[in-house]
Amino acid sequence: MKKKSLYFLLFVLTFSLICCRSNKLSNSDKGQINGHPAWIMQGNIYEVNVRQYTPEGTFNAFAKHLDRLKAMGVETIWFMPINPISKLDRKGTLGSYYAVSDYTAINPEFGTMEDFKKIVKSIHEKGMKVLIDWVPNHTGADHRWITEHPDFFVKDKNGKAAVAFDWADTRQLDYKNPVMQDSMVGAMKFWVKNTDIDGFRCDVAWNVPANFWQKSIPQLKKMKNVFMLAEGDSTYLPKSGFDAVYPWHMFKMMEKVAKGEKSALALDSINKENEKLYPENTIQMYFTSNHDENSWNHADFGTFPGVIHEPFAVFSQTMKNSIPLIYSGQEEPVLRALEFFEKDPITFKNFEREKFYKTLLNLRKRNEALSANASFRKIAVGDEKVIYAYVREKGNKKVLVILNFSSTEQSIAITDNSLIGKAYNVFKENEEILNSKERKIKPWSYEVFEY
């Protein structure tokens, strides 16, 4: 009798420990800050163009880069669409990733479902997260729903599934159909349940109605503490549950400042606009390039060419209410537009910007003053038409950023008493005593100090 009681007691203790450990893991995964996954607040995103990343263009070939990206400081991997591509009305030889033919299958060009599950597991084992690109606004021209569920689509004048905008290889989904909406939610759940991804970047989110996001996002977040990123800057998107949106107004203004068409003061006007437009704690994903901007608009090699790139990259990595993005090959850097519908592999060889990005990514990771919800304070240290300076602060941590957005050397002086004294120069990797003495900052240069 005593022996049985002892066994029972051991069983109860073991079971309790397992449950306790499970709850700790669960609570960690479910942790949120201001309604967003806690893991994204000091995080970053790296966008992967699987087709062009390696000569093979597969998940398995890309996996060989994971340790390098982890060492660079990457925390979240965003895969461009991984679904099969429609053959009907296909653009080019390989077609657009955004013309999906099946929402619950893998593009055979990249590998198999098991290959994808394997790389997700590997990414998680390295302490990183995974987002997949989701295309909810439209399907490809021969998606199986077109024949199986023709009522899922908006009709053209001939009664056929209508082309979405002017994208001839796509067909517009009809969000007035509740069954279609439920089918879309089911397809998104499939990836969370079966592959354990950590969130979605939603393509053309701005053309999908609020009622769908209000219905789908809570269901997804109930399954897992997922991060939801909307391609779009409409105010209804964060109000409908998205964690982050695109900073299109700021990005366009950055381009104008880079060209000398606007002064650095114009960036303040966008900050003020954002404060009025968006709900408090809305996050924006800042970047100097992404797949669209690279392939169609020559970013970053054309929009922020040469030495102009770095101060804007620092800006995108340290701005208020932000999460920074790096696109495939920016660390090399790739100084050309990657083909969108053909094979056009990146050649990784020099990694000229790798240390630059590593410095910024690690700073954000270790210093909560660069968290998405850390405070922002603009300061004057020189000619504000060309010198943009600000302080990010949270808790007892502080980061000072000084950017010269001009082609001429500028004079700067720190007059804010709270910034005078000992600080760590992040890029020079040494401690300095900052004072109010006037000094020079080189053209298109930057200084970042950690307190």
Short mmCIF file of C-alpha atoms in Angstrom, two decimals, residues 3 35 61 79 106 114 161 165 276 293 298-299 332 346 357 394 404 413 449:
data_model
loop_
_atom_site.label_atom_id
_atom_site.label_comp_id
_atom_site.label_asym_id
_atom_site.label_seq_id
_atom_site.Cartn_x
_atom_site.Cartn_y
_atom_site.Cartn_z
CA LYS A 3 4.67 1.46 -2.25
CA GLY A 35 -1.20 43.61 -28.32
CA ALA A 61 19.80 25.10 -50.80
CA PHE A 79 9.49 33.61 -47.34
CA ILE A 106 4.12 23.76 -52.03
CA GLU A 114 8.49 17.88 -46.02
CA ALA A 161 -13.62 35.06 -63.13
CA PHE A 165 -6.58 45.00 -61.49
CA LYS A 276 -2.81 61.43 -36.45
CA GLU A 293 11.01 47.97 -54.95
CA HIS A 298 15.63 49.77 -58.73
CA ALA A 299 15.88 49.83 -54.93
CA GLU A 332 26.12 41.54 -50.55
CA ILE A 346 22.03 36.07 -56.58
CA TYR A 357 23.79 45.22 -40.82
CA LYS A 394 13.10 53.07 -22.85
CA ASN A 404 23.66 63.65 -42.49
CA ALA A 413 27.12 70.16 -31.84
CA PHE A 449 25.61 56.26 -29.71
#
